[in-house]
Amino acid sequence: MLIIASSNGAIGIDQAMQALKKGGSALDAVEIGIRLVEANPDEHSVGYNGYPNIIGELELDASIMDGRTLDSGAVALMRGFPYAISVARQVMARELPHVLLAGEGAERFAREIGAEHWGEMLTDEIMAVWRKRMTAVGATQWVARRPDDILVPADDAPLLDWVKLATDPERVEGTVNFIAIDGKGDIASGVSTSGWAWKYPGRIGDSPIIGAGNYADNRYGACACTGMGEMAIRAGTARSLVLYLKLGLSLGEAARRAMNDLRDLGGDFIGGMNLIALNPKGEHIGMSSRAGGSYIYQTEAMDACQERAREVVEIPARWGREARE
Ligand code: GLY
């Protein structure tokens, strides 16, 4: 039994391992671990109290994948429900012939299955951070949002300009990854995020996109990503890594090749990227585009998780057309 996670998963990895030890499935462990991160008010890139989008609304994305069958479930742009990973799992588990539900449809589904609803998902502290950032970039066209009279950008406010000013490569990272191998050798992977701080409303990252931010296949292994999701979407990173394993590469070679694919991306917007991956033998690896990163892992023989350094494939950040000129 093995669980690997991004380092912000430390709050959940031990409970996830305890579930595996009691005979729980890899899917159970992934869900349990991620829920604890989603409920953590001090984690601002996942679940409750994450950084909101540019109009001060929290939109959550998550996905889960079952390596036995390649069944998957995902939600995107979901508001008001903290446990996006559990709703994603139900998209997969229920008699529903879909993989990904977004926005009002995801919220409707969450209501229909009785998912926990918290409504207000942001603390005053986070709203103050958001407001300060908006004021700093000259966002001035505010109107009162009923019924609470909180000031938010007007419908015709120039969000395109504000997003460009408010966002920088450091603010597009975050997200939690969990990958587990259970006592039967089955593999599952899960990802949950509140996405970029100050993103354009409706922006969806790699986390709910199967093949981009998340992929698991019992036969070859699994991969999950954090970082600038647009890059993982463009390179198909999680699926690519698992496909490289299928083609016979070692875990290290497959991970390096998936990172090289990201490094080779053109275009004007390149930020930081990280991934974790494992194979059915229980070998695992973490990669990052920057030095200093780590991930965590725990086996059934360990009382607590340990941290391991991520290997680096450097990807220089560039932000906007002017960065290339
Ligand atoms: N990797 C998370 C996101 O880009 O939303």
Short mmCIF file of C-alpha atoms and ligand atoms in Angstrom, two decimals:
data_model
loop_
_atom_site.label_atom_id
_atom_site.label_comp_id
_atom_site.label_asym_id
_atom_site.label_seq_id
_atom_site.Cartn_x
_atom_site.Cartn_y
_atom_site.Cartn_z
CA MET A 1 0.00 0.00 0.00
CA LEU A 2 1.30 3.42 -0.95
CA ILE A 3 0.01 6.97 -1.12
CA ILE A 4 1.83 9.86 -2.74
CA ALA A 5 0.59 13.46 -2.64
CA SER A 6 1.56 17.05 -3.24
CA SER A 7 3.02 18.46 -0.02
CA ASN A 8 -0.20 20.35 0.88
CA GLY A 9 -1.77 16.86 1.23
CA ALA A 10 0.09 16.32 4.53
CA ILE A 11 -3.07 17.13 6.49
CA GLY A 12 -4.88 14.15 4.89
CA ILE A 13 -2.35 11.48 3.98
CA ASP A 14 -2.29 9.62 7.29
CA GLN A 15 -6.09 9.26 7.49
CA ALA A 16 -6.04 8.12 3.89
CA MET A 17 -3.43 5.46 4.77
CA GLN A 18 -5.47 4.34 7.79
CA ALA A 19 -8.42 3.80 5.44
CA LEU A 20 -6.27 1.62 3.19
CA LYS A 21 -5.04 -0.39 6.17
CA LYS A 22 -8.66 -1.08 7.16
CA GLY A 23 -9.29 -2.53 3.70
CA GLY A 24 -10.50 0.64 2.00
CA SER A 25 -9.98 1.05 -1.72
CA ALA A 26 -7.53 3.36 -3.46
CA LEU A 27 -10.53 5.49 -4.46
CA ASP A 28 -11.57 5.78 -0.79
CA ALA A 29 -8.07 6.84 0.23
CA VAL A 30 -7.85 9.50 -2.47
CA GLU A 31 -11.25 10.93 -1.53
CA ILE A 32 -10.55 10.92 2.22
CA GLY A 33 -7.17 12.57 1.84
CA ILE A 34 -8.37 15.29 -0.52
CA ARG A 35 -11.48 16.12 1.55
CA LEU A 36 -9.26 17.07 4.47
CA VAL A 37 -7.33 19.48 2.26
CA GLU A 38 -10.55 20.91 0.80
CA ALA A 39 -11.84 21.71 4.30
CA ASN A 40 -8.56 23.30 5.44
CA PRO A 41 -9.15 27.09 5.66
CA ASP A 42 -5.40 27.74 5.58
CA GLU A 43 -4.97 26.16 2.14
CA HIS A 44 -5.80 28.89 -0.38
CA SER A 45 -5.50 26.89 -3.60
CA VAL A 46 -8.03 24.14 -2.82
CA GLY A 47 -11.64 24.00 -1.61
CA TYR A 48 -13.03 26.19 1.16
CA ASN A 49 -11.32 29.59 1.49
CA GLY A 50 -9.37 29.25 -1.74
CA TYR A 51 -8.46 32.41 -3.63
CA PRO A 52 -11.52 33.54 -5.64
CA ASN A 53 -11.77 34.51 -9.30
CA ILE A 54 -11.51 38.10 -10.50
CA ILE A 55 -15.12 38.90 -9.47
CA GLY A 56 -14.66 37.49 -5.97
CA GLU A 57 -16.38 34.11 -6.50
CA LEU A 58 -14.86 30.76 -5.61
CA GLU A 59 -15.18 28.20 -8.44
CA LEU A 60 -13.92 24.69 -7.65
CA ASP A 61 -12.59 22.02 -10.03
CA ALA A 62 -11.84 18.36 -9.18
CA SER A 63 -11.51 14.91 -10.74
CA ILE A 64 -11.00 11.32 -9.69
CA MET A 65 -9.96 8.29 -11.76
CA ASP A 66 -10.23 4.55 -11.14
CA GLY A 67 -7.22 2.73 -12.55
CA ARG A 68 -9.09 -0.58 -12.75
CA THR A 69 -11.51 0.52 -15.45
CA LEU A 70 -10.38 4.05 -16.41
CA ASP A 71 -13.74 5.26 -15.12
CA SER A 72 -13.56 8.92 -14.16
CA GLY A 73 -15.67 11.66 -12.66
CA ALA A 74 -15.09 15.41 -12.61
CA VAL A 75 -16.69 18.73 -11.74
CA ALA A 76 -15.69 22.23 -12.76
CA LEU A 77 -16.69 25.77 -11.75
CA MET A 78 -18.74 24.48 -8.82
CA ARG A 79 -19.76 27.06 -6.18
CA GLY A 80 -20.95 26.60 -2.63
CA PHE A 81 -20.04 22.92 -2.17
CA PRO A 82 -16.70 22.39 -0.40
CA TYR A 83 -16.08 18.74 -1.19
CA ALA A 84 -15.58 18.88 -4.95
CA ILE A 85 -13.71 15.55 -4.94
CA SER A 86 -16.71 13.75 -3.43
CA VAL A 87 -19.08 15.24 -6.00
CA ALA A 88 -16.61 14.22 -8.73
CA ARG A 89 -16.57 10.67 -7.37
CA GLN A 90 -20.37 10.57 -7.46
CA VAL A 91 -20.37 11.73 -11.10
CA MET A 92 -18.37 8.55 -11.72
CA ALA A 93 -20.29 6.28 -9.35
CA ARG A 94 -23.92 7.18 -10.15
CA GLU A 95 -25.97 5.97 -13.06
CA LEU A 96 -24.86 8.91 -15.15
CA PRO A 97 -23.27 8.43 -18.55
CA HIS A 98 -21.07 11.52 -18.16
CA VAL A 99 -17.55 12.24 -16.96
CA LEU A 100 -17.49 16.03 -16.39
CA LEU A 101 -20.19 18.39 -15.11
CA ALA A 102 -19.56 22.14 -14.95
CA GLY A 103 -21.09 25.23 -13.37
CA GLU A 104 -24.81 25.24 -12.63
CA GLY A 105 -25.13 21.64 -13.83
CA ALA A 106 -22.49 20.49 -11.36
CA GLU A 107 -24.23 22.44 -8.56
CA ARG A 108 -27.60 20.98 -9.51
CA PHE A 109 -26.13 17.47 -9.45
CA ALA A 110 -24.47 18.16 -6.08
CA ARG A 111 -27.83 19.27 -4.66
CA GLU A 112 -29.59 16.27 -6.14
CA ILE A 113 -27.23 13.79 -4.48
CA GLY A 114 -27.36 15.64 -1.15
CA ALA A 115 -23.72 16.80 -1.17
CA GLU A 116 -22.70 18.96 1.75
CA HIS A 117 -23.46 22.63 0.99
CA TRP A 118 -21.74 25.44 2.88
CA GLY A 119 -22.91 28.36 0.73
CA GLU A 120 -20.45 31.01 1.81
CA MET A 121 -17.01 29.62 1.02
CA LEU A 122 -14.76 32.63 1.62
CA THR A 123 -13.61 34.22 4.88
CA ASP A 124 -13.42 38.00 5.36
CA GLU A 125 -9.63 37.61 5.41
CA ILE A 126 -9.53 36.20 1.87
CA MET A 127 -12.04 38.76 0.58
CA ALA A 128 -9.77 41.47 2.00
CA VAL A 129 -6.77 40.01 0.11
CA TRP A 130 -8.84 39.91 -3.08
CA ARG A 131 -10.13 43.48 -2.64
CA LYS A 132 -6.63 44.79 -1.94
CA ARG A 133 -5.31 43.15 -5.13
CA MET A 134 -8.20 44.51 -7.19
CA THR A 135 -7.64 48.00 -5.84
CA ALA A 136 -3.90 47.74 -6.56
CA VAL A 137 -4.57 47.02 -10.26
CA GLY A 138 -7.01 49.91 -10.56
CA ALA A 139 -10.21 47.88 -10.59
CA THR A 140 -12.69 50.65 -9.81
CA GLN A 141 -16.09 49.88 -11.36
CA TRP A 142 -17.78 48.35 -8.36
CA VAL A 143 -21.47 47.69 -7.64
CA ALA A 144 -23.19 46.28 -4.56
CA ARG A 145 -23.99 42.56 -4.72
CA ARG A 146 -27.39 41.80 -3.20
CA PRO A 147 -28.43 40.64 -0.68
CA ASP A 148 -25.24 41.20 1.29
CA ASP A 149 -24.23 44.50 -0.33
CA ILE A 150 -20.63 43.37 -0.81
CA LEU A 151 -19.00 45.47 -3.52
CA VAL A 152 -18.11 43.45 -6.64
CA PRO A 153 -17.08 44.43 -10.19
CA ALA A 154 -19.91 45.72 -12.40
CA ASP A 155 -21.16 43.43 -15.19
CA ASP A 156 -19.45 45.57 -17.84
CA ALA A 157 -16.18 46.00 -15.93
CA PRO A 158 -13.06 45.37 -18.10
CA LEU A 159 -12.15 41.98 -16.62
CA LEU A 160 -9.79 41.14 -19.48
CA ASP A 161 -7.50 43.99 -18.46
CA TRP A 162 -7.83 43.32 -14.77
CA VAL A 163 -6.99 39.60 -15.10
CA LYS A 164 -3.82 40.44 -17.03
CA LEU A 165 -2.77 42.97 -14.41
CA ALA A 166 -3.78 40.98 -11.35
CA THR A 167 -2.29 37.62 -12.28
CA ASP A 168 1.36 36.64 -12.30
CA PRO A 169 3.09 33.25 -12.75
CA GLU A 170 3.47 32.82 -8.99
CA ARG A 171 -0.30 33.05 -8.49
CA VAL A 172 -1.30 30.33 -10.91
CA GLU A 173 0.00 27.43 -8.85
CA GLY A 174 -1.57 25.41 -6.05
CA THR A 175 -3.92 22.39 -6.20
CA VAL A 176 -3.77 19.07 -4.34
CA ASN A 177 -2.83 15.69 -5.87
CA PHE A 178 -3.33 12.25 -4.30
CA ILE A 179 -2.44 8.90 -5.88
CA ALA A 180 -2.97 5.62 -3.99
CA ILE A 181 -2.27 1.92 -4.44
CA ASP A 182 -4.49 -0.22 -2.21
CA GLY A 183 -4.09 -3.71 -0.75
CA LYS A 184 -5.38 -5.31 -3.95
CA GLY A 185 -2.87 -3.40 -6.07
CA ASP A 186 -5.54 -1.13 -7.53
CA ILE A 187 -4.55 2.44 -8.35
CA ALA A 188 -6.64 5.63 -8.09
CA SER A 189 -5.77 9.29 -8.52
CA GLY A 190 -7.52 12.52 -7.55
CA VAL A 191 -6.99 16.24 -7.98
CA SER A 192 -8.82 19.23 -6.49
CA THR A 193 -8.30 22.97 -6.86
CA SER A 194 -9.78 26.43 -6.63
CA GLY A 195 -7.70 27.27 -9.71
CA TRP A 196 -5.71 30.41 -10.34
CA ALA A 197 -6.13 33.30 -7.98
CA TRP A 198 -8.06 36.08 -9.76
CA LYS A 199 -8.82 33.95 -12.85
CA TYR A 200 -11.36 35.04 -15.46
CA PRO A 201 -14.84 33.75 -14.46
CA GLY A 202 -15.51 30.43 -16.16
CA ARG A 203 -11.83 29.53 -16.57
CA ILE A 204 -11.29 25.77 -16.12
CA GLY A 205 -7.83 24.37 -15.42
CA ASP A 206 -6.28 20.95 -15.87
CA SER A 207 -7.53 19.46 -12.60
CA PRO A 208 -10.96 18.30 -13.87
CA ILE A 209 -9.63 17.38 -17.33
CA ILE A 210 -8.86 13.68 -17.45
CA GLY A 211 -5.58 13.24 -19.30
CA ALA A 212 -4.36 16.74 -18.53
CA GLY A 213 -4.15 17.04 -14.73
CA ASN A 214 -5.06 13.49 -13.77
CA TYR A 215 -4.70 9.96 -15.16
CA ALA A 216 -4.58 6.46 -13.65
CA ASP A 217 -4.29 3.04 -15.26
CA ASN A 218 -3.69 -0.05 -13.11
CA ARG A 219 -1.55 -1.61 -15.81
CA TYR A 220 1.04 1.17 -16.15
CA GLY A 221 0.72 3.76 -13.38
CA ALA A 222 -0.72 7.17 -12.60
CA CYS A 223 0.16 10.84 -12.78
CA ALA A 224 -1.34 14.04 -11.33
CA CYS A 225 -0.33 17.66 -11.85
CA THR A 226 -0.21 20.98 -10.04
CA GLY A 227 0.84 24.29 -11.49
CA MET A 228 -0.35 26.28 -14.48
CA GLY A 229 -3.15 24.06 -15.73
CA GLU A 230 -3.26 25.57 -19.20
CA MET A 231 0.14 24.00 -19.86
CA ALA A 232 -0.95 20.51 -18.77
CA ILE A 233 -4.08 20.84 -20.93
CA ARG A 234 -2.00 21.81 -23.97
CA ALA A 235 0.54 19.01 -23.49
CA GLY A 236 -1.89 16.34 -22.22
CA THR A 237 0.60 15.80 -19.45
CA ALA A 238 -0.91 13.16 -17.14
CA ARG A 239 -1.97 10.90 -20.00
CA SER A 240 1.33 11.44 -21.81
CA LEU A 241 3.33 10.26 -18.82
CA VAL A 242 1.22 7.11 -18.46
CA LEU A 243 1.45 6.50 -22.22
CA TYR A 244 5.24 6.79 -22.02
CA LEU A 245 5.11 4.10 -19.31
CA LYS A 246 2.95 1.96 -21.58
CA LEU A 247 5.55 2.34 -24.32
CA GLY A 248 8.13 0.82 -22.00
CA LEU A 249 9.97 3.81 -20.55
CA SER A 250 11.05 3.70 -16.91
CA LEU A 251 9.17 5.94 -14.48
CA GLY A 252 12.02 8.47 -14.42
CA GLU A 253 12.30 8.56 -18.21
CA ALA A 254 8.53 8.89 -18.64
CA ALA A 255 8.34 11.74 -16.12
CA ARG A 256 11.27 13.59 -17.68
CA ARG A 257 9.76 13.24 -21.12
CA ALA A 258 6.39 14.58 -19.95
CA MET A 259 8.18 17.57 -18.40
CA ASN A 260 10.20 18.11 -21.59
CA ASP A 261 6.92 18.23 -23.55
CA LEU A 262 5.84 21.07 -21.24
CA ARG A 263 9.18 22.85 -21.66
CA ASP A 264 8.76 22.67 -25.46
CA LEU A 265 5.45 24.56 -25.42
CA GLY A 266 5.47 27.82 -27.36
CA GLY A 267 3.24 30.80 -26.77
CA ASP A 268 3.21 33.79 -24.48
CA PHE A 269 2.14 32.38 -21.13
CA ILE A 270 4.33 29.84 -19.39
CA GLY A 271 4.31 29.40 -15.60
CA GLY A 272 5.40 26.74 -13.12
CA MET A 273 4.48 23.06 -13.47
CA ASN A 274 4.79 20.08 -11.14
CA LEU A 275 3.73 16.46 -11.26
CA ILE A 276 3.79 13.32 -9.16
CA ALA A 277 3.64 9.81 -10.59
CA LEU A 278 3.95 6.17 -9.65
CA ASN A 279 3.94 2.77 -11.31
CA PRO A 280 2.31 -0.52 -10.21
CA LYS A 281 5.61 -1.66 -8.63
CA GLY A 282 5.28 1.20 -6.12
CA GLU A 283 8.13 3.29 -7.54
CA HIS A 284 7.28 6.99 -7.33
CA ILE A 285 8.65 10.34 -8.45
CA GLY A 286 7.91 14.05 -8.24
CA MET A 287 8.99 16.59 -10.85
CA SER A 288 9.00 20.36 -10.90
CA SER A 289 9.95 23.14 -13.26
CA ARG A 290 11.69 24.92 -10.38
CA ALA A 291 14.24 23.88 -7.76
CA GLY A 292 13.22 23.44 -4.13
CA GLY A 293 9.92 21.60 -4.50
CA SER A 294 8.96 18.41 -2.68
CA TYR A 295 6.12 15.91 -2.43
CA ILE A 296 5.10 13.41 0.26
CA TYR A 297 4.60 9.66 0.41
CA GLN A 298 3.53 7.08 2.97
CA THR A 299 3.50 3.28 2.88
CA GLU A 300 1.59 0.98 5.21
CA ALA A 301 4.83 0.38 7.15
CA MET A 302 5.30 4.09 7.95
CA ASP A 303 3.78 5.91 10.96
CA ALA A 304 3.88 9.25 9.16
CA CYS A 305 4.56 10.57 5.70
CA GLN A 306 7.99 11.54 4.49
CA GLU A 307 8.98 14.31 2.15
CA ARG A 308 11.03 13.71 -0.98
CA ALA A 309 12.61 16.31 -3.27
CA ARG A 310 11.15 16.76 -6.73
CA GLU A 311 13.51 16.33 -9.65
CA VAL A 312 13.84 19.50 -11.72
CA VAL A 313 13.31 20.03 -15.43
CA GLU A 314 13.68 23.76 -15.69
CA ILE A 315 10.95 25.64 -17.60
CA PRO A 316 11.64 29.38 -17.67
CA ALA A 317 8.48 31.38 -16.97
CA ARG A 318 7.33 34.01 -19.44
CA TRP A 319 4.27 36.12 -18.98
CA GLY A 320 2.70 38.04 -21.86
CA ARG A 321 3.81 38.87 -25.37
CA GLU A 322 6.13 41.62 -24.18
CA ALA A 323 8.15 38.97 -22.29
CA ARG A 324 9.24 37.55 -25.67
CA GLU A 325 10.05 40.87 -27.32
N1 GLY B 1 -3.48 23.20 -11.77
C1 GLY B 1 -4.62 23.87 -11.35
C2 GLY B 1 -5.14 24.89 -12.24
O1 GLY B 1 -4.44 25.35 -13.13
O2 GLY B 1 -6.27 25.28 -12.06
#
